[in-house]
Short mmCIF file of C-alpha atoms and ligand atoms in Angstrom, two decimals:
data_model
loop_
_atom_site.label_atom_id
_atom_site.label_comp_id
_atom_site.label_asym_id
_atom_site.label_seq_id
_atom_site.Cartn_x
_atom_site.Cartn_y
_atom_site.Cartn_z
CA UNK A 299 5.48 -14.32 11.15
CA UNK A 300 4.87 -17.97 10.38
CA UNK A 301 7.78 -20.05 11.48
CA UNK A 302 8.52 -23.63 12.35
CA UNK A 303 11.53 -25.87 12.59
CA UNK A 304 11.22 -29.57 12.25
CA UNK A 305 14.07 -31.30 14.03
CA UNK A 306 15.22 -34.79 14.47
CA UNK A 307 17.09 -35.18 17.75
CA UNK A 308 17.03 -32.11 19.98
CA UNK A 309 17.52 -29.32 17.51
CA UNK A 310 21.31 -29.45 17.67
CA UNK A 311 22.94 -27.55 14.88
CA UNK A 312 20.31 -25.70 12.88
CA UNK A 313 18.44 -22.79 14.42
CA UNK A 314 16.30 -19.85 13.44
CA UNK A 315 15.46 -20.41 9.79
CA UNK A 316 13.83 -17.14 8.70
CA UNK A 317 12.65 -16.10 5.27
CA UNK A 318 12.22 -12.43 4.41
CA UNK A 319 11.00 -11.13 1.06
CA UNK A 320 12.15 -7.65 0.02
CA UNK A 321 9.97 -6.15 -1.15
CA UNK A 322 7.09 -8.37 -0.04
CA UNK A 323 4.58 -6.26 -1.98
CA UNK A 324 6.21 -5.98 -5.39
CA UNK A 325 5.17 -4.26 -8.59
CA UNK A 326 4.57 -6.44 -11.62
CA UNK A 327 7.71 -6.77 -13.83
CA UNK A 328 9.93 -5.55 -11.00
CA UNK A 329 12.24 -7.75 -8.96
CA UNK A 330 12.34 -9.01 -5.40
CA UNK A 331 14.97 -10.70 -3.25
CA UNK A 332 14.18 -13.63 -0.98
CA UNK A 333 16.57 -13.85 1.96
CA UNK A 334 16.89 -17.04 3.97
CA UNK A 335 18.70 -16.55 7.26
CA UNK A 336 19.75 -19.46 9.41
CA UNK A 337 22.19 -20.27 12.16
CA UNK A 338 24.03 -23.49 11.37
CA UNK A 339 26.24 -23.42 14.48
CA UNK A 340 29.43 -24.69 12.81
CA UNK A 341 27.70 -27.68 11.26
CA UNK A 342 28.18 -28.08 7.50
CA UNK A 343 25.40 -26.91 5.22
CA UNK A 344 23.96 -29.72 3.14
CA UNK A 345 21.38 -27.92 1.01
CA UNK A 346 18.98 -24.96 0.78
CA UNK A 347 15.84 -25.55 -1.29
CA UNK A 348 13.47 -22.80 -2.43
CA UNK A 349 9.81 -23.38 -3.18
CA UNK A 350 6.92 -21.48 -4.71
CA UNK A 351 3.96 -23.27 -3.15
CA UNK A 352 4.88 -26.97 -3.46
CA UNK A 353 7.22 -26.48 -6.46
CA UNK A 354 10.97 -26.35 -5.97
CA UNK A 355 12.55 -23.73 -8.28
CA UNK A 356 16.07 -23.23 -6.91
CA UNK A 357 18.50 -25.36 -4.93
CA UNK A 358 21.89 -24.58 -3.46
CA UNK A 359 24.15 -27.54 -2.60
CA UNK A 360 27.69 -26.40 -1.67
CA UNK A 361 29.25 -29.81 -2.37
CA UNK A 362 28.06 -29.86 -5.99
CA UNK A 363 29.63 -28.15 -9.00
CA UNK A 364 28.05 -25.81 -9.79
CA UNK A 365 26.37 -25.48 -6.40
CA UNK A 366 23.25 -23.83 -7.85
CA UNK A 367 20.48 -25.59 -9.71
CA UNK A 368 17.45 -23.83 -11.23
CA UNK A 369 14.29 -25.84 -11.89
CA UNK A 370 12.13 -24.35 -14.62
CA UNK A 371 8.82 -22.99 -13.37
CA UNK A 372 6.63 -20.93 -15.69
CA UNK A 373 6.70 -17.32 -14.52
CA UNK A 374 9.82 -17.53 -12.31
CA UNK A 375 13.07 -16.00 -13.59
CA UNK A 376 15.99 -16.55 -11.20
CA UNK A 377 19.00 -14.25 -11.59
CA UNK A 378 21.70 -16.79 -10.69
CA UNK A 379 24.39 -14.08 -10.55
CA UNK A 380 22.64 -12.61 -7.53
CA UNK A 381 21.59 -15.85 -5.90
CA UNK A 382 23.61 -17.97 -3.51
CA UNK A 383 23.24 -19.98 -0.31
CA UNK A 384 21.27 -17.26 1.51
CA UNK A 385 19.30 -15.42 -1.16
CA UNK A 386 17.49 -15.71 -4.48
CA UNK A 387 16.76 -12.79 -6.80
CA UNK A 388 13.57 -13.12 -8.84
CA UNK A 389 13.36 -10.94 -11.96
CA UNK A 390 10.47 -9.69 -14.03
CA UNK A 391 7.84 -10.87 -11.56
CA UNK A 392 4.39 -11.78 -12.87
CA UNK A 393 1.01 -11.55 -11.09
CA UNK A 394 0.78 -15.32 -10.75
CA UNK A 395 3.75 -15.37 -8.35
CA UNK A 396 1.57 -13.90 -5.60
CA UNK A 397 1.47 -16.54 -2.89
CA UNK A 398 3.70 -18.54 -0.60
CA UNK A 399 7.43 -18.96 -0.90
CA UNK A 400 9.49 -21.20 1.35
CA UNK A 401 13.12 -21.90 2.02
CA UNK A 402 14.09 -25.25 3.47
CA UNK A 403 17.55 -25.58 5.01
CA UNK A 404 19.22 -28.92 5.76
CA UNK A 405 22.48 -29.30 7.62
CA UNK A 406 24.62 -32.39 7.74
CA UNK A 407 25.67 -32.51 11.38
CA UNK A 408 25.71 -35.35 13.83
CA UNK A 409 22.27 -35.94 12.38
CA UNK A 410 20.56 -34.27 9.45
CA UNK A 411 18.30 -31.49 10.59
CA UNK A 412 15.91 -29.46 8.48
CA UNK A 413 14.17 -26.13 9.06
CA UNK A 414 11.63 -24.31 6.92
CA UNK A 415 10.06 -20.87 6.87
CA UNK A 416 7.23 -19.66 4.63
CA UNK A 417 6.24 -16.10 3.69
CA UNK A 418 3.84 -14.71 1.14
CA UNK A 419 4.50 -12.32 -1.73
CA UNK A 420 1.91 -9.98 -3.23
CA UNK A 421 2.35 -8.80 -6.82
CA UNK A 422 0.56 -5.53 -7.58
CA UNK A 423 0.02 -3.05 -10.39
CA UNK A 424 -0.18 0.56 -9.23
CA UNK A 425 -2.46 3.21 -10.78
CA UNK A 426 -0.72 5.19 -13.53
CA UNK A 427 -2.07 8.53 -12.31
CA UNK A 428 -3.31 9.99 -9.02
CA UNK A 429 -7.09 9.92 -8.46
CA UNK A 430 -9.33 12.60 -9.98
CA UNK A 431 -12.43 14.26 -8.50
CA UNK A 432 -15.41 15.58 -10.45
CA UNK A 433 -18.14 17.64 -8.77
CA UNK A 434 -21.64 18.64 -9.76
CA UNK A 435 -22.41 22.00 -8.13
CA UNK A 436 -20.85 25.34 -8.88
CA UNK A 437 -21.59 27.09 -5.60
CA UNK A 438 -22.65 25.35 -2.43
CA UNK A 439 -24.63 26.42 0.57
CA UNK A 440 -26.47 24.81 3.50
CA UNK A 441 -29.19 22.49 2.21
CA UNK A 442 -27.44 21.85 -1.12
CA UNK A 443 -26.36 18.33 -1.93
CA UNK A 444 -22.69 17.92 -2.60
CA UNK A 445 -22.30 15.40 -5.43
CA UNK A 446 -18.83 14.23 -6.33
CA UNK A 447 -17.11 11.27 -7.96
CA UNK A 448 -13.60 10.09 -7.39
CA UNK A 449 -11.82 7.81 -9.87
CA UNK A 450 -8.52 6.01 -9.64
CA UNK A 451 -7.01 4.45 -12.80
CA UNK A 452 -6.74 0.66 -13.10
CA UNK A 453 -4.74 -1.15 -10.46
CA UNK A 454 -4.46 -4.61 -8.97
CA UNK A 455 -5.73 -4.95 -6.34
CA UNK A 456 -8.21 -2.08 -6.94
CA UNK A 457 -7.32 1.09 -5.05
CA UNK A 458 -9.21 1.74 -1.82
CA UNK A 459 -10.80 5.20 -2.05
CA UNK A 460 -12.11 7.59 0.57
CA UNK A 461 -13.42 11.14 0.56
CA UNK A 462 -12.42 13.72 3.13
CA UNK A 463 -14.32 16.97 3.59
CA UNK A 464 -12.28 19.61 5.41
CA UNK A 465 -9.94 16.82 6.42
CA UNK A 466 -12.66 14.64 7.98
CA UNK A 467 -13.46 11.27 6.42
CA UNK A 468 -16.94 11.13 4.89
CA UNK A 469 -18.71 7.88 5.60
CA UNK A 470 -21.66 8.44 3.24
CA UNK A 471 -20.12 7.16 0.04
CA UNK A 472 -20.91 4.42 -2.42
CA UNK A 473 -18.38 2.39 -4.38
CA UNK A 474 -19.32 1.63 -7.99
CA UNK A 475 -18.68 -1.74 -9.59
CA UNK A 476 -15.15 -1.88 -10.94
CA UNK A 477 -14.65 -1.20 -14.62
CA UNK A 478 -12.14 -3.78 -15.84
CA UNK A 479 -9.00 -3.02 -17.83
CA UNK A 480 -7.11 -6.22 -18.69
CA UNK A 481 -5.71 -7.56 -15.38
CA UNK A 482 -6.54 -4.45 -13.39
CA UNK A 483 -9.67 -2.65 -12.20
CA UNK A 484 -10.73 1.00 -11.94
CA UNK A 485 -11.93 2.30 -8.58
CA UNK A 486 -14.85 4.71 -8.50
CA UNK A 487 -16.46 6.25 -5.45
CA UNK A 488 -19.61 8.39 -5.42
CA UNK A 489 -20.41 10.97 -2.75
CA UNK A 490 -23.86 12.48 -2.15
CA UNK A 491 -23.89 14.56 0.98
CA UNK A 492 -26.57 17.03 2.07
CA UNK A 493 -24.59 19.95 3.46
CA UNK A 494 -25.27 21.50 6.84
CA UNK A 495 -23.54 24.40 8.53
CA UNK A 496 -21.18 21.95 10.23
CA UNK A 497 -19.61 21.15 6.87
CA UNK A 498 -18.43 24.75 6.38
CA UNK A 499 -15.20 25.64 8.13
CA UNK A 500 -14.61 29.38 7.89
CA UNK A 501 -17.01 29.29 4.94
CA UNK A 502 -14.68 26.92 3.11
CA UNK A 503 -15.17 23.48 1.67
CA UNK A 504 -12.10 21.46 0.87
CA UNK A 505 -12.80 18.09 -0.66
CA UNK A 506 -10.10 15.50 -1.13
CA UNK A 507 -10.03 11.91 -2.27
CA UNK A 508 -7.33 9.50 -1.13
CA UNK A 509 -6.42 6.39 -3.13
CA UNK A 510 -4.51 3.59 -1.46
CA UNK A 511 -3.13 0.28 -2.74
CA UNK A 512 -1.89 -2.11 -0.07
CA UNK A 513 0.59 -0.12 2.04
CA UNK A 514 2.87 0.91 -0.81
CA UNK A 515 0.79 3.52 -2.65
CA UNK A 516 -1.11 6.56 -1.44
CA UNK A 517 -2.04 9.55 -3.61
CA UNK A 518 -4.72 12.19 -3.23
CA UNK A 519 -6.61 14.80 -5.20
CA UNK A 520 -7.81 17.99 -3.50
CA UNK A 521 -10.38 20.50 -4.62
CA UNK A 522 -11.39 23.77 -2.98
CA UNK A 523 -15.09 24.17 -3.65
CA UNK A 524 -16.74 27.52 -4.18
CA UNK A 525 -18.88 28.28 -1.17
CA UNK A 526 -21.96 30.47 -1.25
CA UNK A 527 -21.12 31.35 2.34
CA UNK A 528 -18.91 34.39 2.84
CA UNK A 529 -15.54 33.43 4.18
CA UNK A 530 -14.79 35.32 7.37
CA UNK A 531 -12.64 38.34 6.45
CA UNK A 532 -9.43 38.69 8.37
CA UNK A 533 -10.33 42.22 9.50
CA UNK A 534 -13.86 43.43 9.85
CA UNK A 535 -13.28 46.69 11.64
CA UNK A 536 -11.16 49.66 10.82
CA UNK A 537 -10.12 52.62 12.91
CA UNK A 538 -11.15 55.83 11.21
CA UNK A 539 -10.45 59.31 12.68
CA UNK A 540 -10.17 57.94 16.19
CA UNK A 541 -13.56 56.24 16.20
CA UNK A 542 -14.08 52.55 15.64
CA UNK A 543 -16.19 51.76 12.61
CA UNK A 544 -17.62 48.29 12.32
CA UNK A 545 -18.19 46.87 8.88
CA UNK A 546 -21.40 44.90 8.71
CA UNK A 547 -20.82 41.30 7.74
CA UNK A 548 -22.40 38.03 8.64
CA UNK A 549 -19.92 36.30 10.86
CA UNK A 550 -20.33 33.39 13.24
CA UNK A 551 -21.52 34.44 16.69
CA UNK A 552 -18.28 33.63 18.44
CA UNK A 553 -16.31 35.95 16.19
CA UNK A 554 -18.91 38.71 16.53
CA UNK A 555 -18.72 38.42 20.28
CA UNK A 556 -14.96 38.83 20.22
CA UNK A 557 -15.30 41.91 18.02
CA UNK A 558 -17.75 43.50 20.43
CA UNK A 559 -15.31 42.95 23.27
CA UNK A 560 -12.52 44.58 21.29
CA UNK A 561 -14.66 47.56 20.36
CA UNK A 562 -15.99 48.22 23.83
C1 LIG B 627 2.46 -16.95 -15.02
O1 LIG B 627 2.30 -15.85 -15.92
C2 LIG B 627 3.25 -15.81 -16.97
C3 LIG B 627 3.05 -14.54 -17.75
O2 LIG B 627 1.70 -14.26 -17.92
C4 LIG B 627 3.12 -17.05 -17.85
O3 LIG B 627 4.12 -17.05 -18.85
C5 LIG B 627 3.30 -18.30 -16.97
O4 LIG B 627 3.05 -19.44 -17.73
C6 LIG B 627 2.33 -18.28 -15.78
N1 LIG B 627 2.66 -19.39 -14.89
C7 LIG B 627 1.76 -20.21 -14.42
C8 LIG B 627 2.25 -21.29 -13.50
O5 LIG B 627 0.58 -20.11 -14.69
C1 LIG B 628 25.46 -13.38 -15.15
O1 LIG B 628 26.85 -13.16 -15.34
C2 LIG B 628 27.32 -13.64 -16.59
C3 LIG B 628 28.84 -13.51 -16.59
O2 LIG B 628 29.26 -12.36 -15.95
C4 LIG B 628 26.65 -12.83 -17.70
O3 LIG B 628 27.10 -13.28 -18.95
C5 LIG B 628 25.15 -13.01 -17.60
O4 LIG B 628 24.49 -12.20 -18.55
C6 LIG B 628 24.65 -12.62 -16.20
N1 LIG B 628 23.25 -12.97 -16.08
C7 LIG B 628 22.34 -12.12 -15.65
C8 LIG B 628 20.95 -12.65 -15.54
O5 LIG B 628 22.61 -10.98 -15.31
C1 LIG B 629 24.93 -13.83 -1.21
O1 LIG B 629 24.94 -12.70 -2.10
C2 LIG B 629 24.70 -11.45 -1.44
C3 LIG B 629 24.63 -10.38 -2.50
O2 LIG B 629 25.55 -10.54 -3.51
C4 LIG B 629 25.81 -11.21 -0.43
O3 LIG B 629 25.56 -9.98 0.25
C5 LIG B 629 25.84 -12.34 0.57
O4 LIG B 629 26.92 -12.17 1.47
C6 LIG B 629 26.01 -13.68 -0.16
N1 LIG B 629 25.91 -14.75 0.82
C7 LIG B 629 26.83 -15.69 0.95
C8 LIG B 629 26.64 -16.69 2.03
O5 LIG B 629 27.80 -15.71 0.20
C1 LIG B 630 0.28 -19.87 2.57
O1 LIG B 630 0.75 -20.32 3.81
C2 LIG B 630 -0.13 -20.12 4.89
C3 LIG B 630 0.55 -20.56 6.16
O2 LIG B 630 1.91 -20.48 6.04
C4 LIG B 630 -1.40 -20.91 4.65
O3 LIG B 630 -2.31 -20.64 5.69
C5 LIG B 630 -2.01 -20.48 3.32
O4 LIG B 630 -3.12 -21.28 3.03
C6 LIG B 630 -1.00 -20.63 2.20
N1 LIG B 630 -1.55 -20.08 0.97
C7 LIG B 630 -1.57 -20.75 -0.16
C8 LIG B 630 -2.15 -20.04 -1.33
O5 LIG B 630 -1.13 -21.88 -0.25
C1 LIG B 631 -20.69 10.35 -11.12
O1 LIG B 631 -20.75 9.08 -11.72
C2 LIG B 631 -22.09 8.67 -12.03
C3 LIG B 631 -22.02 7.25 -12.54
O2 LIG B 631 -21.01 7.07 -13.47
C4 LIG B 631 -22.66 9.66 -13.07
O3 LIG B 631 -23.98 9.28 -13.36
C5 LIG B 631 -22.64 11.06 -12.49
O4 LIG B 631 -23.06 11.98 -13.46
C6 LIG B 631 -21.25 11.44 -12.02
N1 LIG B 631 -21.32 12.70 -11.31
C7 LIG B 631 -20.37 13.65 -11.42
C8 LIG B 631 -20.57 14.85 -10.58
O5 LIG B 631 -19.41 13.54 -12.15
C1 LIG B 632 -5.48 16.73 8.33
O1 LIG B 632 -5.46 15.76 9.35
C2 LIG B 632 -4.19 15.15 9.51
C3 LIG B 632 -4.33 14.04 10.55
O2 LIG B 632 -5.63 13.82 10.93
C4 LIG B 632 -3.18 16.19 9.91
O3 LIG B 632 -1.91 15.59 10.04
C5 LIG B 632 -3.12 17.30 8.86
O4 LIG B 632 -2.25 18.32 9.27
C6 LIG B 632 -4.50 17.86 8.61
N1 LIG B 632 -4.42 18.78 7.48
C7 LIG B 632 -5.04 19.96 7.50
C8 LIG B 632 -4.89 20.78 6.24
O5 LIG B 632 -5.69 20.34 8.45
#
């Protein structure tokens, strides 16, 4: 995304310095690999320097023995066995490593030329369990108020929650202030929705809550709520001794209309 090359002379030699972080969104205490790609066009590599913010933590200089040098930086653990001139492996990553990393490549051609790329890392803690829903009412009908809470266990950043009723996102929700748990925060969402007939699909109410953290975590809880409305039976008429007998049920008008057509 963010990319610049500073050149002296007309950019001969070094081209396309690109840093990629895999994964860029990393779980706390896991590892991540920083790849620095560059095209040195047959010019000799002088050095590759790696930075967290302004602090250099790793340097690769092929002419030195050993070529790798690690500069202590609280919170960064470099696995030198998996680091070389194009990549650095960071182990046991802590929250405070969230932020910008850069690689700076210098080649020793006709002139020295240097290129840098910077990318950001996000360190997260995912919820230990999927979200849970609790509801107030036993049976629901038009005019009742559907009250429900959704909770997602502590995470960092806090999980983003949303309710869906019959697979449609419900906008009328209120997020509660996060309960803290060490470095992470609970997510709680409250729903209070007066029900109308439009909320009943075939007499059914299916409530789900989706929890999302960045783009690496998505889990949901689903609850089928008891409806005071009769679900539409699959068959409401039966043929008995050659004459059609209609069973009396309350069904939506459209369905009733279809039945009348069939019976006539
Ligand atoms: C980052 O966090 C780790 C573990 O909590 C700690 O040891 C280290 O000193 C911190 N580094 C900085 C620069 O604050
Ligand atoms: C790197 O390799 C050496 C020799 O094979 C080994 O002793 C050391 O434990 C390894 N270091 C890591 C961080 O894996
Ligand atoms: C650096 O190490 C990785 C993984 O071991 C390897 O795939 C890559 O080819 C190495 N790069 C160079 C320039 O040796
Ligand atoms: C990270 O780098 C971007 C541009 O590369 C800059 O806008 C941002 O302020 C930097 N963030 C920090 C924490 O330094
Ligand atoms: C939802 O959470 C609020 C605030 O914690 C609580 O007062 C209420 O009883 C909860 N409702 C349900 C249905 O669990
Ligand atoms: C819910 O909606 C999504 C997309 O909007 C769709 O892919 C999915 O099949 C739907 N699920 C049900 C049970 O209708």
